[in-house]
XYZ file of C-alpha atoms in Angstrom:
740
model
C 7.781 152.624 100.102
C 6.123 150.673 102.624
C 3.821 148.829 100.144
C 6.783 148.475 98.023
C 8.930 146.550 100.775
C 5.712 144.592 101.793
C 5.209 143.302 97.934
C 8.843 142.532 97.833
C 8.785 140.520 101.176
C 5.795 138.686 99.653
C 7.537 137.707 96.410
C 10.573 136.738 98.460
C 8.669 134.583 100.871
C 6.802 132.739 97.868
C 10.102 132.436 95.949
C 11.063 128.617 95.809
C 15.012 129.571 95.748
C 14.625 132.135 98.800
C 12.831 129.518 101.123
C 15.044 126.678 99.821
C 18.093 129.058 100.743
C 16.312 129.847 104.246
C 16.039 126.450 105.068
C 19.691 125.675 104.557
C 20.642 128.547 106.299
C 18.689 127.470 109.378
C 20.100 124.084 109.371
C 23.732 125.187 108.524
C 23.622 127.974 111.479
C 22.117 125.530 113.918
C 25.053 123.102 113.277
C 27.885 125.655 113.389
C 26.149 127.211 116.723
C 25.987 123.713 118.309
C 29.659 122.686 117.198
C 30.766 126.102 118.524
C 28.811 125.719 121.974
C 30.260 122.233 122.480
C 33.543 122.589 120.906
C 33.313 120.251 118.263
C 34.958 122.607 115.442
C 36.843 119.633 114.234
C 33.707 117.412 113.886
C 31.930 119.961 111.970
C 32.866 119.123 108.308
C 31.461 115.835 108.364
C 28.062 116.942 109.706
C 27.898 119.843 107.322
C 28.385 117.343 104.356
C 25.558 115.272 105.898
C 23.439 118.228 105.570
C 24.526 118.878 102.135
C 23.711 115.639 100.961
C 20.376 115.540 102.365
C 19.473 118.605 100.993
C 20.464 117.644 97.378
C 17.582 114.948 97.693
C 15.072 117.538 98.451
C 12.115 117.954 95.973
C 8.863 119.873 96.119
C 6.322 117.673 98.184
C 3.998 117.842 101.046
C 5.409 116.902 104.710
C 4.232 113.267 104.391
C 5.445 112.983 101.215
C 8.902 114.583 102.342
C 9.082 112.636 105.484
C 8.687 109.222 103.470
C 11.381 110.749 101.075
C 13.713 111.483 103.940
C 13.382 108.154 105.524
C 14.177 106.413 102.025
C 17.079 108.836 101.657
C 18.661 107.976 104.993
C 18.359 104.422 104.384
C 20.205 104.803 101.211
C 22.777 107.063 102.837
C 23.087 104.195 105.498
C 23.593 101.701 102.727
C 26.413 103.905 100.999
C 28.236 104.553 104.248
C 28.357 100.854 105.202
C 29.725 100.344 101.413
C 32.424 102.611 102.266
C 33.078 101.349 105.433
C 33.467 97.495 104.149
C 35.819 98.850 101.092
C 37.667 101.901 102.108
C 40.805 99.869 103.044
C 40.903 98.280 99.432
C 40.837 101.378 96.888
C 39.939 99.136 93.879
C 37.080 97.475 95.842
C 35.780 100.855 96.844
C 36.057 101.872 93.152
C 33.951 98.742 92.177
C 31.163 99.540 94.605
C 30.996 103.060 93.554
C 30.877 102.078 89.818
C 27.807 99.682 90.869
C 26.073 102.094 92.859
C 26.299 104.667 90.297
C 24.794 102.044 87.621
C 21.956 100.857 89.889
C 21.067 104.382 91.350
C 21.060 106.283 88.039
C 18.530 103.854 86.819
C 16.262 105.113 89.607
C 15.637 108.328 87.709
C 13.407 106.379 85.447
C 10.964 106.671 88.391
C 10.517 110.188 88.874
C 11.887 113.290 90.067
C 11.759 112.566 93.756
C 13.930 109.210 93.107
C 16.257 111.074 90.917
C 17.107 113.362 93.837
C 17.704 110.345 96.273
C 19.953 108.880 94.139
C 22.032 111.907 93.250
C 22.258 112.724 96.795
C 23.336 109.023 97.881
C 26.038 109.040 95.165
C 27.173 112.484 96.836
C 27.373 110.962 99.982
C 29.284 107.947 99.009
C 31.929 110.023 98.056
C 31.756 112.342 100.948
C 32.121 109.328 103.209
C 34.913 108.200 101.217
C 36.703 111.609 101.563
C 36.130 111.868 104.941
C 37.087 108.304 105.851
C 41.191 108.865 104.674
C 41.210 105.310 103.471
C 40.756 103.832 106.778
C 37.771 101.872 108.442
C 38.385 103.819 111.562
C 38.164 107.279 109.812
C 34.978 105.950 108.220
C 33.601 104.571 111.619
C 34.010 108.025 112.922
C 32.698 110.109 110.164
C 29.801 108.059 108.974
C 27.508 108.537 112.247
C 28.364 112.533 112.033
C 27.241 112.651 108.322
C 24.169 110.665 108.957
C 23.332 112.889 111.900
C 23.739 116.053 109.682
C 21.541 114.510 107.075
C 18.747 113.416 109.502
C 19.009 117.022 111.196
C 18.376 118.617 107.729
C 15.524 116.103 106.747
C 13.899 117.204 110.231
C 14.155 120.832 109.367
C 12.752 119.999 105.872
C 9.718 118.327 106.987
C 9.161 120.595 109.632
C 9.252 123.675 107.126
C 6.994 121.631 104.597
C 4.337 121.092 107.603
C 4.551 124.721 108.627
C 4.657 126.457 105.283
C 3.066 124.202 102.704
C 1.481 127.056 100.349
C 4.543 128.832 99.158
C 5.860 126.275 96.697
C 2.548 125.837 95.203
C 2.351 129.731 95.006
C 5.533 130.072 93.249
C 4.947 127.221 90.601
C 1.622 128.767 89.799
C 3.193 132.262 89.606
C 5.521 131.036 87.204
C 3.115 129.117 85.135
C 1.218 132.436 84.569
C 4.201 134.167 83.848
C 5.451 131.894 80.834
C 1.964 131.676 79.819
C 1.906 135.478 79.602
C 4.994 135.392 77.191
C 3.220 132.396 74.952
C 0.419 134.794 74.809
C 2.658 137.771 73.573
C 4.419 135.380 71.117
C 1.066 134.072 69.744
C -0.113 137.852 69.413
C 2.888 138.388 66.834
C 1.412 135.556 64.419
C -1.713 138.000 63.882
C 0.192 140.952 62.585
C -1.182 141.599 59.018
C 1.869 142.734 57.539
C 3.326 141.835 54.102
C 6.961 139.805 54.113
C 6.313 138.659 57.780
C 8.480 135.544 58.457
C 5.508 133.615 59.910
C 7.521 130.143 59.865
C 10.085 131.726 62.338
C 7.480 132.948 64.564
C 5.850 129.520 64.702
C 9.085 127.944 65.584
C 9.463 130.318 68.424
C 6.072 129.608 69.640
C 6.851 126.047 69.489
C 10.005 126.228 71.556
C 8.471 128.382 74.059
C 5.253 125.886 74.241
C 7.944 123.396 75.896
C 8.527 125.975 78.672
C 4.668 126.353 79.206
C 4.292 122.539 79.418
C 7.080 122.169 81.727
C 5.636 124.776 84.034
C 2.285 123.084 83.958
C 4.003 119.763 84.680
C 5.669 121.288 87.505
C 2.374 122.994 88.853
C 0.328 119.913 88.708
C 3.224 117.747 90.620
C 3.111 120.459 93.358
C -0.597 120.266 93.775
C -0.636 116.293 93.156
C 1.697 116.091 96.219
C -0.586 117.659 98.497
C -3.886 115.936 97.663
C -4.872 113.997 100.460
C -7.689 111.548 100.536
C -10.159 113.898 102.261
C -11.526 117.345 101.083
C -8.610 119.519 100.415
C -8.486 122.864 102.278
C -9.834 126.058 100.834
C -6.469 127.397 99.780
C -5.643 124.142 97.880
C -8.939 124.142 95.945
C -8.254 127.664 95.027
C -4.973 126.685 93.756
C -6.316 123.734 91.763
C -8.751 126.175 90.261
C -6.040 128.402 89.024
C -4.056 125.224 87.532
C -7.043 124.230 85.735
C -7.877 127.723 84.375
C -4.434 128.100 83.042
C -4.923 124.494 81.231
C -7.843 126.086 79.602
C -6.109 129.032 78.546
C -3.451 127.293 77.337
C -5.579 125.105 75.084
C -7.496 128.250 73.831
C -4.127 130.079 73.012
C -2.499 127.280 71.488
C -5.596 127.011 68.859
C -5.325 128.124 65.540
C -8.534 128.487 63.489
C -7.130 129.303 60.198
C -3.884 130.037 58.348
C -2.786 133.564 59.382
C -1.479 134.431 55.857
C -5.073 133.854 54.546
C -6.599 136.110 57.288
C -3.810 138.710 56.833
C -4.700 138.793 52.991
C -8.773 138.800 53.843
C -8.483 141.601 56.140
C -5.319 143.307 55.057
C -7.323 146.539 54.761
C -9.376 146.403 57.843
C -8.180 146.850 61.589
C -9.707 143.789 62.832
C -6.491 141.522 62.986
C -4.848 144.317 64.841
C -7.708 144.537 67.265
C -7.440 140.708 67.804
C -3.591 141.134 68.156
C -4.287 143.797 71.031
C -6.979 141.507 73.000
C -4.166 138.802 72.768
C -1.351 141.464 74.133
C -3.720 142.494 76.996
C -4.286 139.089 77.745
C -0.812 138.208 78.039
C -0.182 141.366 80.424
C -3.047 140.247 82.499
C -1.440 136.856 82.669
C 1.728 138.557 84.182
C -0.231 140.802 86.504
C -2.076 137.380 87.810
C 1.308 135.958 88.136
C 2.251 139.043 90.401
C -0.995 138.580 92.336
C -0.624 135.027 93.233
C 2.959 135.527 94.481
C 1.981 138.679 96.587
C -1.471 137.212 97.574
C -3.222 140.251 96.354
C -5.884 140.975 93.779
C -4.480 141.852 90.239
C -4.942 145.366 89.084
C -7.685 145.717 86.116
C -8.088 149.005 84.380
C -10.984 147.457 82.074
C -8.645 147.704 79.106
C -9.309 144.220 78.195
C -13.044 144.180 78.220
C -13.081 147.335 76.289
C -10.720 145.928 73.541
C -12.994 142.781 73.253
C -16.199 145.346 72.692
C -14.060 147.013 69.842
C -12.993 143.636 68.521
C -16.865 142.462 68.456
C -17.874 145.991 66.873
C -14.928 145.472 64.125
C -16.120 141.684 63.361
C -19.722 143.081 63.172
C -18.615 145.807 60.542
C -17.017 142.920 58.635
C -20.446 140.995 58.657
C -22.015 144.256 57.171
C -19.256 144.350 54.459
C -20.029 140.562 53.703
C -23.980 140.888 53.776
C -23.349 143.798 50.950
C -21.438 141.341 48.997
C -24.386 138.822 48.868
C -24.867 137.313 45.516
C -21.464 138.400 44.126
C -18.153 136.586 43.283
C -16.584 137.982 46.378
C -19.020 136.471 48.971
C -17.804 133.151 48.668
C -14.082 134.107 49.016
C -15.009 135.959 52.031
C -17.126 133.043 53.859
C -14.374 131.009 55.046
C -12.111 133.664 56.639
C -15.098 135.609 57.983
C -16.260 132.171 59.788
C -12.877 131.676 61.257
C -12.537 135.552 62.320
C -15.854 134.875 64.374
C -14.321 131.616 65.863
C -11.054 133.575 66.765
C -13.101 136.390 68.381
C -15.251 133.878 70.484
C -12.228 132.270 71.711
C -10.632 135.509 72.731
C -13.916 136.265 74.532
C -13.947 132.914 76.361
C -10.243 133.221 77.203
C -10.906 136.687 78.981
C -13.679 135.192 80.697
C -11.255 132.374 82.230
C -9.049 134.885 83.150
C -11.565 136.963 85.192
C -12.458 133.959 87.279
C -8.720 132.488 87.729
C -8.554 133.866 91.114
C -11.810 132.570 92.129
C -12.531 129.508 94.308
C -13.128 126.077 93.142
C -16.861 126.466 93.492
C -17.060 128.527 90.547
C -16.409 125.803 88.325
C -19.519 123.977 89.184
C -18.707 120.446 89.327
C -15.519 120.028 87.291
C -13.434 117.013 87.894
C -10.726 117.976 89.853
C -8.705 114.570 89.980
C -5.107 114.716 88.917
C -3.121 111.697 87.412
C -0.575 110.589 89.659
C 2.547 109.560 87.505
C 4.489 108.100 90.708
C 5.143 104.203 90.817
C 2.093 102.786 93.132
C 3.898 99.691 94.455
C 7.313 97.991 94.450
C 6.239 95.730 91.530
C 5.254 98.942 89.520
C 8.612 100.678 90.157
C 10.527 97.515 89.098
C 8.441 97.316 85.964
C 9.471 100.789 85.079
C 13.234 100.300 85.887
C 13.228 96.932 83.936
C 11.595 98.851 80.857
C 14.925 100.857 80.739
C 17.191 97.871 80.493
C 17.617 98.050 76.563
C 20.310 99.781 74.620
C 18.195 102.501 73.227
C 17.291 103.632 76.768
C 18.537 107.240 77.894
C 18.684 106.150 81.484
C 20.702 102.988 80.835
C 23.121 104.884 78.767
C 23.440 107.559 81.513
C 24.237 105.145 84.162
C 26.741 103.219 82.082
C 28.416 106.419 81.141
C 28.338 107.750 84.808
C 29.930 104.507 85.968
C 32.837 104.324 83.436
C 33.476 108.295 83.970
C 33.758 107.553 87.724
C 36.171 104.325 87.208
C 38.145 106.724 85.012
C 38.248 109.474 87.803
C 38.960 107.092 90.364
C 41.859 105.485 88.452
C 43.199 109.140 87.898
C 43.063 109.630 91.687
C 44.956 106.568 92.440
C 47.756 107.249 89.690
C 48.306 110.644 91.205
C 47.974 109.777 94.706
C 45.867 113.144 95.009
C 44.665 113.447 98.590
C 42.031 115.486 97.492
C 41.113 113.487 94.228
C 37.562 112.561 95.564
C 36.819 116.336 94.099
C 37.537 114.664 90.608
C 34.564 112.060 91.522
C 32.504 114.933 92.624
C 32.764 117.032 89.807
C 31.830 114.108 87.330
C 28.622 113.349 89.401
C 27.666 116.848 89.545
C 28.128 117.763 85.667
C 27.121 114.467 84.079
C 23.816 114.642 82.758
C 21.642 112.318 80.080
C 21.973 114.627 77.289
C 25.464 115.666 75.798
C 24.353 119.299 75.403
C 23.311 119.503 79.023
C 26.367 118.033 80.092
C 28.654 120.418 78.022
C 26.688 123.489 79.711
C 26.805 122.081 83.041
C 30.767 121.629 83.086
C 31.524 125.034 81.718
C 29.402 126.425 84.556
C 31.027 124.241 87.039
C 34.297 125.181 85.919
C 33.612 128.863 86.009
C 31.651 128.614 89.226
C 34.674 127.013 90.965
C 37.253 129.543 89.776
C 35.084 132.358 91.003
C 34.292 130.471 94.266
C 38.208 129.938 94.909
C 38.662 133.681 94.455
C 36.118 134.578 96.733
C 36.933 132.072 99.269
C 40.426 133.148 99.402
C 39.409 136.907 99.816
C 37.233 135.935 102.363
C 39.995 134.238 104.394
C 42.506 137.159 103.751
C 40.026 140.026 104.527
C 37.971 138.167 107.459
C 40.678 136.003 109.573
C 38.198 135.891 112.587
C 36.751 132.355 112.882
C 33.309 133.817 113.677
C 32.962 135.898 110.818
C 34.262 133.101 108.730
C 31.536 130.734 110.255
C 28.670 133.267 109.332
C 30.329 133.461 105.724
C 30.049 129.789 105.296
C 26.270 129.491 106.714
C 25.532 132.464 104.030
C 27.357 130.593 101.268
C 25.334 127.281 102.131
C 21.988 129.199 101.748
C 23.036 130.723 98.294
C 24.162 127.481 97.070
C 21.050 125.690 97.860
C 18.873 128.725 96.604
C 20.527 129.360 93.245
C 21.553 125.739 92.040
C 18.406 125.170 90.192
C 18.347 128.651 88.349
C 22.187 130.019 88.696
C 24.297 127.192 88.596
C 27.641 129.140 88.301
C 26.692 131.248 91.367
C 25.664 128.042 93.178
C 28.964 126.680 92.199
C 31.129 129.451 93.370
C 29.082 129.535 96.943
C 29.516 125.920 97.680
C 33.276 126.246 96.765
C 33.477 129.047 99.124
C 31.415 127.138 101.713
C 34.285 124.039 101.424
C 37.146 126.287 101.342
C 35.935 128.083 104.499
C 35.032 124.839 106.120
C 38.737 123.354 105.623
C 40.173 126.564 106.850
C 38.101 126.146 110.038
C 39.720 122.865 110.620
C 43.131 123.983 109.824
C 43.540 121.964 106.506
C 43.483 124.738 103.853
C 46.996 124.256 102.903
C 47.219 123.404 98.959
C 43.323 123.165 98.921
C 42.674 125.858 96.287
C 45.112 124.431 93.541
C 43.964 121.120 94.018
C 40.243 122.045 93.737
C 41.110 123.871 90.609
C 43.084 120.955 89.038
C 40.610 118.399 90.202
C 37.582 120.478 88.749
C 39.405 120.616 85.449
C 40.027 116.728 85.634
C 36.619 115.807 86.258
C 35.118 118.384 83.773
C 37.556 116.905 81.137
C 36.506 112.952 81.904
C 32.803 113.976 81.806
C 33.087 115.658 78.584
C 34.926 112.855 77.214
C 32.650 110.239 78.153
C 29.677 112.305 76.944
C 31.082 112.265 73.530
C 32.786 108.767 73.538
C 30.327 106.540 75.754
C 27.095 105.566 74.352
C 26.311 109.184 73.520
C 22.595 109.914 73.244
C 22.570 111.961 69.940
C 18.985 113.659 69.553
C 18.899 112.808 65.798
C 18.772 108.973 66.983
C 15.554 109.724 69.026
C 13.590 111.684 66.647
C 11.631 109.010 65.162
C 10.650 107.632 68.118
C 9.759 111.199 69.502
C 7.937 111.824 66.390
C 5.917 108.752 66.462
C 4.972 109.709 70.271
C 3.700 113.203 68.955
C 1.424 111.770 66.300
C 0.208 108.732 68.343
C -0.778 111.265 71.333
C -2.398 113.795 68.762
C -4.475 110.685 67.616
C -5.535 110.082 71.299
C -6.114 113.911 71.853
C -8.531 113.884 68.802
C -10.537 110.756 69.738
C -11.050 112.608 73.142
C -12.066 115.532 71.540
C -14.383 113.742 69.116
C -15.986 111.840 72.431
C -16.486 115.326 73.864
C -18.877 116.216 70.709
C -20.591 113.249 71.185
C -21.390 113.307 74.741
C -20.924 117.011 75.780
C -18.138 119.213 76.968
C -16.659 117.982 80.391
C -13.171 118.747 81.615
C -12.765 115.248 83.407
C -9.632 113.567 83.991
C -9.856 111.322 80.934
C -9.902 114.380 78.536
C -7.270 116.394 80.327
C -4.980 113.439 80.344
C -5.288 113.091 76.733
C -4.691 116.697 76.202
C -1.607 116.957 78.544
C -0.060 113.973 76.812
C -0.319 115.796 73.356
C 1.321 118.709 74.883
C 3.943 116.649 76.648
C 5.083 114.848 73.514
C 4.974 118.219 71.707
C 7.298 119.665 74.550
C 9.540 116.578 74.201
C 10.023 117.251 70.615
C 10.933 120.906 71.084
C 13.270 120.380 73.906
C 15.195 117.691 71.722
C 15.433 120.054 68.922
C 16.869 122.725 71.378
C 19.526 120.258 72.500
C 20.322 119.030 69.142
C 21.431 122.643 68.249
C 23.987 122.173 70.857
C 25.315 119.228 69.638
C 28.361 118.622 67.044
C 27.402 119.452 63.506
C 28.551 116.067 62.470
C 25.758 114.356 64.438
C 22.872 116.614 63.988
C 21.466 114.999 61.256
C 19.134 116.872 58.931
C 18.448 119.852 61.281
C 15.985 121.683 58.478
C 13.926 118.242 58.270
C 13.634 118.136 61.964
C 12.781 121.813 62.140
C 10.254 121.788 59.553
C 8.637 118.388 61.465
C 8.538 120.114 64.500
C 6.795 123.479 63.060
C 4.328 121.241 61.296
C 3.438 119.124 64.221
C 2.947 121.867 66.317
C 0.566 123.647 63.973
C -1.363 120.551 63.490
C -1.692 120.471 67.199
C -2.911 124.037 67.295
C -5.698 123.110 64.808
C -6.544 120.074 67.208
C -6.524 122.593 70.266
C -9.161 124.705 68.556
C -11.299 121.898 68.093
C -11.067 121.423 71.746
C -11.537 125.145 72.793
C -14.817 125.236 70.802
C -16.416 121.946 72.311
C -19.833 123.058 73.451
C -19.878 126.234 71.599
C -22.140 127.421 68.773
C -21.393 125.660 65.705
C -19.863 122.630 67.409
C -22.050 120.023 65.528
C -20.569 116.956 63.688
C -22.489 115.299 60.735
C -21.540 111.930 58.901
C -19.320 113.556 56.638
C -17.239 115.257 59.620
C -17.272 111.746 61.424
C -15.829 110.120 58.207
C -12.940 112.551 57.676
C -12.038 112.506 61.521
C -12.007 108.594 61.333
C -9.719 108.827 58.431
C -7.395 111.307 60.004
C -7.221 109.287 63.317
C -6.262 106.270 61.427
C -3.632 108.029 59.341
C -2.090 109.541 62.216
C -1.885 106.257 63.998
C -0.571 104.480 60.895
C 2.420 107.199 60.422
C 3.159 106.592 64.145
C 3.392 103.188 63.737
C 5.904 103.320 60.540
C 8.022 105.964 62.593
C 8.175 103.294 65.673
C 9.265 100.656 63.131
C 12.112 102.765 61.964
C 13.085 103.417 65.349
C 13.282 99.559 66.055
C 15.184 98.783 62.971
C 18.378 98.660 64.667
C 19.991 101.193 62.081
C 18.002 99.936 59.162
C 16.243 103.115 58.032
C 14.341 102.165 55.241
C 10.705 102.266 54.334
C 8.494 105.079 53.340
C 5.484 106.611 55.394
C 1.983 105.411 54.532
C 0.278 107.174 51.603
C -2.864 107.535 53.918
C -5.426 106.841 51.088
C -8.412 107.587 53.280
C -7.379 111.033 53.957
C -6.834 111.736 50.223
C -10.334 110.311 49.232
C -12.181 112.445 52.137
C -10.291 115.543 51.238
C -11.187 115.270 47.540
C -14.316 117.311 48.287
C -11.814 120.473 49.291
C -9.759 122.114 46.920
C -5.735 122.305 47.154
C -6.180 124.753 49.826
C -8.438 122.877 52.039
C -11.492 124.793 51.207
C -14.891 123.760 49.992
C -15.426 124.369 46.311
C -17.599 127.378 45.437
C -20.586 125.102 44.868
C -20.170 123.366 47.772
C -22.775 124.149 50.792
C -21.193 125.916 53.898
C -19.579 123.508 56.182
C -19.453 123.509 60.236
C -16.536 124.646 62.299
C -15.651 120.997 62.687
C -15.409 120.387 58.922
C -13.282 123.591 58.603
C -10.955 122.402 61.413
C -10.511 118.937 60.304
C -9.745 120.212 56.774
C -6.842 122.304 58.297
C -5.541 119.114 59.881
C -5.809 117.304 56.808
C -4.027 119.846 54.871
C -0.920 119.846 57.314
C -0.812 116.182 57.557
C 0.601 115.223 53.878
C 3.358 117.978 54.463
C 4.121 116.288 57.886
C 3.944 112.705 56.129
C 6.808 113.865 53.742
C 8.896 115.456 56.662
C 8.554 112.007 58.285
C 9.684 110.214 54.970
C 12.838 112.116 54.998
C 13.362 111.575 58.685
C 13.529 108.110 58.391
C 15.480 108.287 55.059
C 18.130 111.119 56.087
C 20.871 112.144 53.378
C 24.364 110.349 53.342
C 26.290 111.206 56.206
C 23.681 111.254 58.986
C 25.127 109.885 62.449
C 23.784 106.432 63.220
């Protein structure tokens, strides 16, 4: 029981939501304790609002990065407070400043997550300051210093926490990475099931969609590590974490590899158990990944029963048995037909054994890697000029950030006009609702506003019950602090619960100040009004329909895959090295694939009338992910046996590179054609000529000599490309009725 409690405590201590909630609890409790001790109950609400606004700007960072971010956030907060003080006596001027602030701050989202959080918190504080000012400069002058003091206090708590406990966020992200990687391994194992009439296409689609979650987890872990990398030698714990991250990257490349069409393997080895043994190894590796996730959270060693190593030994014995069968067929007609699947089976077995070896050393130190390049690519802007260049790049009609900023500004104008027309004293809650639920994508906005409405209703009921059941001011203050902790702990994962908690917090806060009369109905109506305005804006004001983005996203997929193939070929020439240039090319290819799958998921939540040809989009996603799997197999076998490349391989690889780039350029041109969706995908004659030596299934003719693993993988890519090309043609020439 004691060990169980200890492991639960370790998991909770390293959980991002728990630590975020604990920080908020400490900050809010200190504010309330000071207010009660000093007799400042009436001044507590502006301070609490400042704490909330500051906490909304918080992102995962080192204490130095968090200090810089908090100073920047306080500067933005001061600017917003000054704007409120200058215009609060003239409502329409205040409305104009709010709209311009929304337009400018939202564009900062193009710079990265840190700046998105600061922009969001600044807009929230603007509305809080206007709410607390009560339409007078005197009210603004009284409330603003208290809000800034609350924001500065939370910033101090946040920086101190990051300095004292820098490891927990990194552990949490690495643990989550290995958890989603374990699920990816399980889904990949399903493809190896040698059963008739299996819907492989549906399973491939599930794999492609989950790959987006794996890539998001890899990016989150990388940013967490990047923010803590200083100029000197990193501490031992950070080197270990870096080793675990690079191991996850290696596993991801290997598990996303495909060495053959799985239906061909199922047919060739239908009467053997060898594919079941491959499936068992993959399943056990998935379980091992989940155990590693728990071990990282609990700071313990994963428990191994030796099942994986025994399963690999059994697999190797099964492969050797197939080699014996093939040897008996030498000189017969069946020998040629078995050569290709047997070669792919050997590559698969080697890849699984190598993957198990990576897992075996994943908890080891960085020294075990023997000189691997640990440099990470920093995507943050490096200077003011770089930041301005990124913002300026968004100033065009197709930019999702520009569209979102215009949509948000107009929504806030509509909400402010409604507030003025109804003379609603709590009308700023309409604006807060709009800011909280408005998202760049239509689907995300609809999901968020439904969660907001549901959470508000639950929170009002909980707040009313708390006031009735616990009339004592001290108990209500304790509940207020607890609600704040729940809000910040759950707002990234369970938004309904978070909304319910913050609604309860505000209701209790107003009751503490004797201003709870009529708050419940006003909060409910204002939330409904804000949700309706945001919903209408997401539909009517520059909607960012995913069908319009697909030519550009598809072009990025093809272009990054071409660059990934080029980086792989350089490794075959110069030897295997996991340096930054190669890892960046690999990561960019997977990022583009994840963006495509995330866009497809969002498209399915949009109205049917604007989705376009969903079947073509799904086919393109599935085929592009399959093509990336074949390229990943090339990357996984770098430096291995059979990783040679002759002149014919070089010629075919060059043809594939050229064709991928040509198709990407054609799709880019279609995206830039301003609605003129004409033209067909390039014919790619070079690929067709090189593939003439292969049969219609992509295999060498019976009389041809055996080719290398490189040639086999390039042939698989070359077989997928014409299908991808056809889907691209249909993508830029959609059927009649597509939204434009």
